[in-house]
mmCIF file with all atom_site columns, C-alpha atoms in Angstrom:
data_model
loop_
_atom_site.group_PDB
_atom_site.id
_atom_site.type_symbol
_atom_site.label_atom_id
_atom_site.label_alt_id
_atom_site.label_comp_id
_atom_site.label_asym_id
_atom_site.label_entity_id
_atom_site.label_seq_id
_atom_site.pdbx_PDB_ins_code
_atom_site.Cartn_x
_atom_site.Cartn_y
_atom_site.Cartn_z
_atom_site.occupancy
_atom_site.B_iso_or_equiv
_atom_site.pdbx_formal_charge
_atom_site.auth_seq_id
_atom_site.auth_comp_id
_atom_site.auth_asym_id
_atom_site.auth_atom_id
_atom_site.pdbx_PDB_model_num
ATOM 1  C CA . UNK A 1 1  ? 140.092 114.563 106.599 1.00 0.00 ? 102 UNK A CA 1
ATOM 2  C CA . UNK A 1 2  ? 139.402 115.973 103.245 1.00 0.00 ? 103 UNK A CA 1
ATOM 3  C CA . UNK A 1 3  ? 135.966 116.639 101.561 1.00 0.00 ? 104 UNK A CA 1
ATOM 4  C CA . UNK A 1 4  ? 135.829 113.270 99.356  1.00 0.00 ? 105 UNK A CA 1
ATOM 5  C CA . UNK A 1 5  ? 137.021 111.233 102.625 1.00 0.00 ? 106 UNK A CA 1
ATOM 6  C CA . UNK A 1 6  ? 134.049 112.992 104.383 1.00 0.00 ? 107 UNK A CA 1
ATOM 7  C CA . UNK A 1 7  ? 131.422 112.141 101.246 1.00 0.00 ? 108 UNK A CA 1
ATOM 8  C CA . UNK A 1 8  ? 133.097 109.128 101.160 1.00 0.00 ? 109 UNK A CA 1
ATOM 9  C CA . UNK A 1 9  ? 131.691 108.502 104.693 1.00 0.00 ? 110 UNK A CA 1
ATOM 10 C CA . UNK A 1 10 ? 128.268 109.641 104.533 1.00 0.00 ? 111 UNK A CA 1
ATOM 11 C CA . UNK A 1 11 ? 127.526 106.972 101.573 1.00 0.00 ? 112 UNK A CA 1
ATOM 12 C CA . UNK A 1 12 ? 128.351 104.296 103.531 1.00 0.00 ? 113 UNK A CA 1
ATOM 13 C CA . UNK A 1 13 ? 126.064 105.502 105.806 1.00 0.00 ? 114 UNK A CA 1
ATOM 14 C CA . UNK A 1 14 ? 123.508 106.078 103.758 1.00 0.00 ? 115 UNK A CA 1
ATOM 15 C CA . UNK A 1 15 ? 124.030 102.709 102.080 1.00 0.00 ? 116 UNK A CA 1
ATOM 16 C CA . UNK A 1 16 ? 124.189 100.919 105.759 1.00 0.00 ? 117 UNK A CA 1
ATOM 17 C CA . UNK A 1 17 ? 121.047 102.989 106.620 1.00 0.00 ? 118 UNK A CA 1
ATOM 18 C CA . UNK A 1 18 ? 119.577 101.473 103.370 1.00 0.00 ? 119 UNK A CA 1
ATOM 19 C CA . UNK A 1 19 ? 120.346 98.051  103.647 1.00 0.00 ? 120 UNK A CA 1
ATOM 20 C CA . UNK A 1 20 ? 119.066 98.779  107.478 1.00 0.00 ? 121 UNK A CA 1
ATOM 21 C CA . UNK A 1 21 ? 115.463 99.797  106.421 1.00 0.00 ? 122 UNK A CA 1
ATOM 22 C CA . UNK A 1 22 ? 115.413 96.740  103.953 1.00 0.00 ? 123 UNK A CA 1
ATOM 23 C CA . UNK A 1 23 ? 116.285 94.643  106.558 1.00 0.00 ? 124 UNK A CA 1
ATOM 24 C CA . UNK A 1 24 ? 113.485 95.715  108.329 1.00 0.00 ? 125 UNK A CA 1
ATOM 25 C CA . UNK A 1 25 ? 110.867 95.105  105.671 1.00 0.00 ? 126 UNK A CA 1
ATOM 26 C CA . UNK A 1 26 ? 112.116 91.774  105.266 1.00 0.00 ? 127 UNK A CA 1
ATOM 27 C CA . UNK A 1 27 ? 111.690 91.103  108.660 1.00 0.00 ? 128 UNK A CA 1
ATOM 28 C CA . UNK A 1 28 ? 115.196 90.965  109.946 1.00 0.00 ? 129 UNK A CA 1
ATOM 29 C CA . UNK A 1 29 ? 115.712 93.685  111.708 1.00 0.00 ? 130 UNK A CA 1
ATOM 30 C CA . UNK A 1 30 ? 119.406 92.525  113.337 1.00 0.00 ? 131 UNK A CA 1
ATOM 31 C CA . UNK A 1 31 ? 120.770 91.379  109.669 1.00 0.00 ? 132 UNK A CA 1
ATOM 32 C CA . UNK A 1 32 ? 122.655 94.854  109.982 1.00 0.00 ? 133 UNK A CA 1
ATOM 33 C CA . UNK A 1 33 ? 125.386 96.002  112.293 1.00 0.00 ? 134 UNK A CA 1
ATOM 34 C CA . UNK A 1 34 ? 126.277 98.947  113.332 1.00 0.00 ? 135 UNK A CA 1
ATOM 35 C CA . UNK A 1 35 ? 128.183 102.036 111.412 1.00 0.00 ? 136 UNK A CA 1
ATOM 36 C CA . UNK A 1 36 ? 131.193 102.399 111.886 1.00 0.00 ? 137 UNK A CA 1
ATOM 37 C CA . UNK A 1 37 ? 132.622 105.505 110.975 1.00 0.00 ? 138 UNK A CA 1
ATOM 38 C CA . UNK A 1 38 ? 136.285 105.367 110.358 1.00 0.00 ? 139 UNK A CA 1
ATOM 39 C CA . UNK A 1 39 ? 138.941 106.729 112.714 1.00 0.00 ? 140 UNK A CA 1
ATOM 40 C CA . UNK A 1 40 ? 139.772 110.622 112.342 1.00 0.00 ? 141 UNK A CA 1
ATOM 41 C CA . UNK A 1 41 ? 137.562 111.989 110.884 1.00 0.00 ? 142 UNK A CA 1
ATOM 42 C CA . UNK A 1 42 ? 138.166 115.466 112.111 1.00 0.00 ? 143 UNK A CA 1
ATOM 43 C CA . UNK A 1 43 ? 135.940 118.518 111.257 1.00 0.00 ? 144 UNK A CA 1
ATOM 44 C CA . UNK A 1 44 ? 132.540 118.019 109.073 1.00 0.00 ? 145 UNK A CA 1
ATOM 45 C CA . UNK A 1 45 ? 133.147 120.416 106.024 1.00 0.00 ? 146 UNK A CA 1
ATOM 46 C CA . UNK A 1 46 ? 130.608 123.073 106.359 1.00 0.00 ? 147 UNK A CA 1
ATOM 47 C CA . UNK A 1 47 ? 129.219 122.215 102.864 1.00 0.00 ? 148 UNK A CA 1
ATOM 48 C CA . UNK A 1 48 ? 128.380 118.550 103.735 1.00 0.00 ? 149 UNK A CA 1
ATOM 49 C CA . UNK A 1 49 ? 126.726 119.770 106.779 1.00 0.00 ? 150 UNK A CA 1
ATOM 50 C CA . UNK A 1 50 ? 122.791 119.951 105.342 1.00 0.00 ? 151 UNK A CA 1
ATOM 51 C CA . UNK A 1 51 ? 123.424 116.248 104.040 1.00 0.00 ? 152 UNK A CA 1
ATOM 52 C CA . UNK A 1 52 ? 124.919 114.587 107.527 1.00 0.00 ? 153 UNK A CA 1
ATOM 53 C CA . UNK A 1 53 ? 121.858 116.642 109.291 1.00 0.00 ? 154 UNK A CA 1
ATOM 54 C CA . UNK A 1 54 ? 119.344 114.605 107.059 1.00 0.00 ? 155 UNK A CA 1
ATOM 55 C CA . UNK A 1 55 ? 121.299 111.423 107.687 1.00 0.00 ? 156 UNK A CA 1
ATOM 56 C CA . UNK A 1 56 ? 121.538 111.808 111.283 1.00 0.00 ? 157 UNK A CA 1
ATOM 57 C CA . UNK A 1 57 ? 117.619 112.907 110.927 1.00 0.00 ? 158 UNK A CA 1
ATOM 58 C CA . UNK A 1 58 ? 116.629 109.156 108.729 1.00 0.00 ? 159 UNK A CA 1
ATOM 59 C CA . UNK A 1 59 ? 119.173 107.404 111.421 1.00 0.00 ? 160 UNK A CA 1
ATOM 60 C CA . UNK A 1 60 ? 116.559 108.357 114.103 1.00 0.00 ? 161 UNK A CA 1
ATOM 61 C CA . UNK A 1 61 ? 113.539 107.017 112.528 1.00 0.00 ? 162 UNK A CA 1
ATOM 62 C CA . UNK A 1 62 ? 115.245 104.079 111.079 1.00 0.00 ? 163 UNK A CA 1
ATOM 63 C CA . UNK A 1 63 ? 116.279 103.337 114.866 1.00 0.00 ? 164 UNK A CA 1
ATOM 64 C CA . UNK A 1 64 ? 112.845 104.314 115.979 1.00 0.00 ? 165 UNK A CA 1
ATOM 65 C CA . UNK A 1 65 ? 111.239 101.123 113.591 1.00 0.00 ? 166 UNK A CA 1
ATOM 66 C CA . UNK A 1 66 ? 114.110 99.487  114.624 1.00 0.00 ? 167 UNK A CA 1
ATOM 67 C CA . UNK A 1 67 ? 113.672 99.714  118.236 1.00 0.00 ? 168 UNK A CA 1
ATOM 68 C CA . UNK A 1 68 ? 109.623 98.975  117.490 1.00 0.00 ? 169 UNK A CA 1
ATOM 69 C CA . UNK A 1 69 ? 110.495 95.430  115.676 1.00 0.00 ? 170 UNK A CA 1
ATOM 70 C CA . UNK A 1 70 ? 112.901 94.278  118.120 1.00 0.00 ? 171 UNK A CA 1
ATOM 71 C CA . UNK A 1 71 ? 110.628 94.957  120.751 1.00 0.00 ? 172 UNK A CA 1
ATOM 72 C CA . UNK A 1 72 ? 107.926 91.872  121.027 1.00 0.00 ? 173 UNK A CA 1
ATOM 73 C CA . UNK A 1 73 ? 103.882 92.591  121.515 1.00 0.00 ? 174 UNK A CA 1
ATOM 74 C CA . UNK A 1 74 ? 104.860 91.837  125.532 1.00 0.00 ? 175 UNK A CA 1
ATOM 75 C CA . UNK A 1 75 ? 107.414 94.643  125.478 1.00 0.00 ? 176 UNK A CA 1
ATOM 76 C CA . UNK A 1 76 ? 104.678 96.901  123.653 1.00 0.00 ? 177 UNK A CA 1
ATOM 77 C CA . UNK A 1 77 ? 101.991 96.099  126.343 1.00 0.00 ? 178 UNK A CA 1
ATOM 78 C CA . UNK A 1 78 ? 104.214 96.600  129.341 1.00 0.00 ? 179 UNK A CA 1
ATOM 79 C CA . UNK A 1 79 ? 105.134 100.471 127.984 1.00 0.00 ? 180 UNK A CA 1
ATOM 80 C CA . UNK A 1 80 ? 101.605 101.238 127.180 1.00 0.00 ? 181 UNK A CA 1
ATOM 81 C CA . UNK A 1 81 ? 100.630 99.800  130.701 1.00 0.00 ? 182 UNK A CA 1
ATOM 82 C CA . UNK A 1 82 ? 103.231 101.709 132.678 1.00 0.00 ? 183 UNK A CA 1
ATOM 83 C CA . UNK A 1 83 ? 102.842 105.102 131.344 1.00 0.00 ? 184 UNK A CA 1
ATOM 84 C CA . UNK A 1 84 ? 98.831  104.817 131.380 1.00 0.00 ? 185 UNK A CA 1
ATOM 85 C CA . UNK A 1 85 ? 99.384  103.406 135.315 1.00 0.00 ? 186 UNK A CA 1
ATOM 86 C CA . UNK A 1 86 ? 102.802 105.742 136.373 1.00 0.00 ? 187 UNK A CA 1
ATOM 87 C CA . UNK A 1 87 ? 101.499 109.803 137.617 1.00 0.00 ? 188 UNK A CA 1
ATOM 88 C CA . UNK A 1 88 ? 104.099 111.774 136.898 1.00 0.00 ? 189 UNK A CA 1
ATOM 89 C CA . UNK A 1 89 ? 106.341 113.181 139.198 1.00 0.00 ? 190 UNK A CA 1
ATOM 90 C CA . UNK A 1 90 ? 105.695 116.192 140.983 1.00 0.00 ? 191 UNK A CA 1
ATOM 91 C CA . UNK A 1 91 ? 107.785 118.168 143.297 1.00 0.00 ? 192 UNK A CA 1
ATOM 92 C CA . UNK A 1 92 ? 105.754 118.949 146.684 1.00 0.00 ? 193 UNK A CA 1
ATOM 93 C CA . UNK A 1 93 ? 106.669 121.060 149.549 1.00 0.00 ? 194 UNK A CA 1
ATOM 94 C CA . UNK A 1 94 ? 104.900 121.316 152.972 1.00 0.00 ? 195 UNK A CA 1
ATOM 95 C CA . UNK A 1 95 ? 105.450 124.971 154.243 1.00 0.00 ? 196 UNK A CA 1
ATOM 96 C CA . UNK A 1 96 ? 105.743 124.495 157.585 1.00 0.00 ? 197 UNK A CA 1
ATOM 97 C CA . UNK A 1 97 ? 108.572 124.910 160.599 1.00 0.00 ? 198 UNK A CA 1
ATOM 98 C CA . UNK A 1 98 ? 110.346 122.072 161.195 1.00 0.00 ? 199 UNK A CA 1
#
């Protein structure tokens, strides 16, 4: 896929990141679907890599909030509550003949 199809790409995900985080402020957080990213897209040009880094990089926080507002108070409670209560797992071995 050639360079402009490639920039082409990464503003409409920057634009459906966009509408994503105002979605969020208005307080409706599913308004947006998923990217799509169009069929064959073959290699990222090494020149647009910095800019799909920083996309991929806002795509995780925006899905971080997003993950935060679609989860209710309950949801919230029942995390905290489980890791506070959980030990983490250990590995033990008894050193002893069978």
């Amino acid at each position: 896929m050639s360079l402009a199809a490639w920039e082409r790409a990464l503003d409409a995900f920057a634009a459906r990141l966009a509408d994503q985080r105002a979605a969020l402020h208005a307080g409706q957080p599913d308004a947006v679907g998923p990217f799509a990213p169009p069929p064959s897209m073959g290699p990222l040009p090494a020149e647009l890599r910095a800019r799909a880094e920083d996309l991929l990089q806002e795509a995780a926080e925006v899905q971080a909030h997003l993950e935060a507002s679609l989860a209710g108070p309950e949801v919230q409670v029942v995390r905290r509550l489980v890791s506070a209560t959980t030990a983490p797992t250990v590995a033990r071995y008894v050193d002893r003949p069978l």
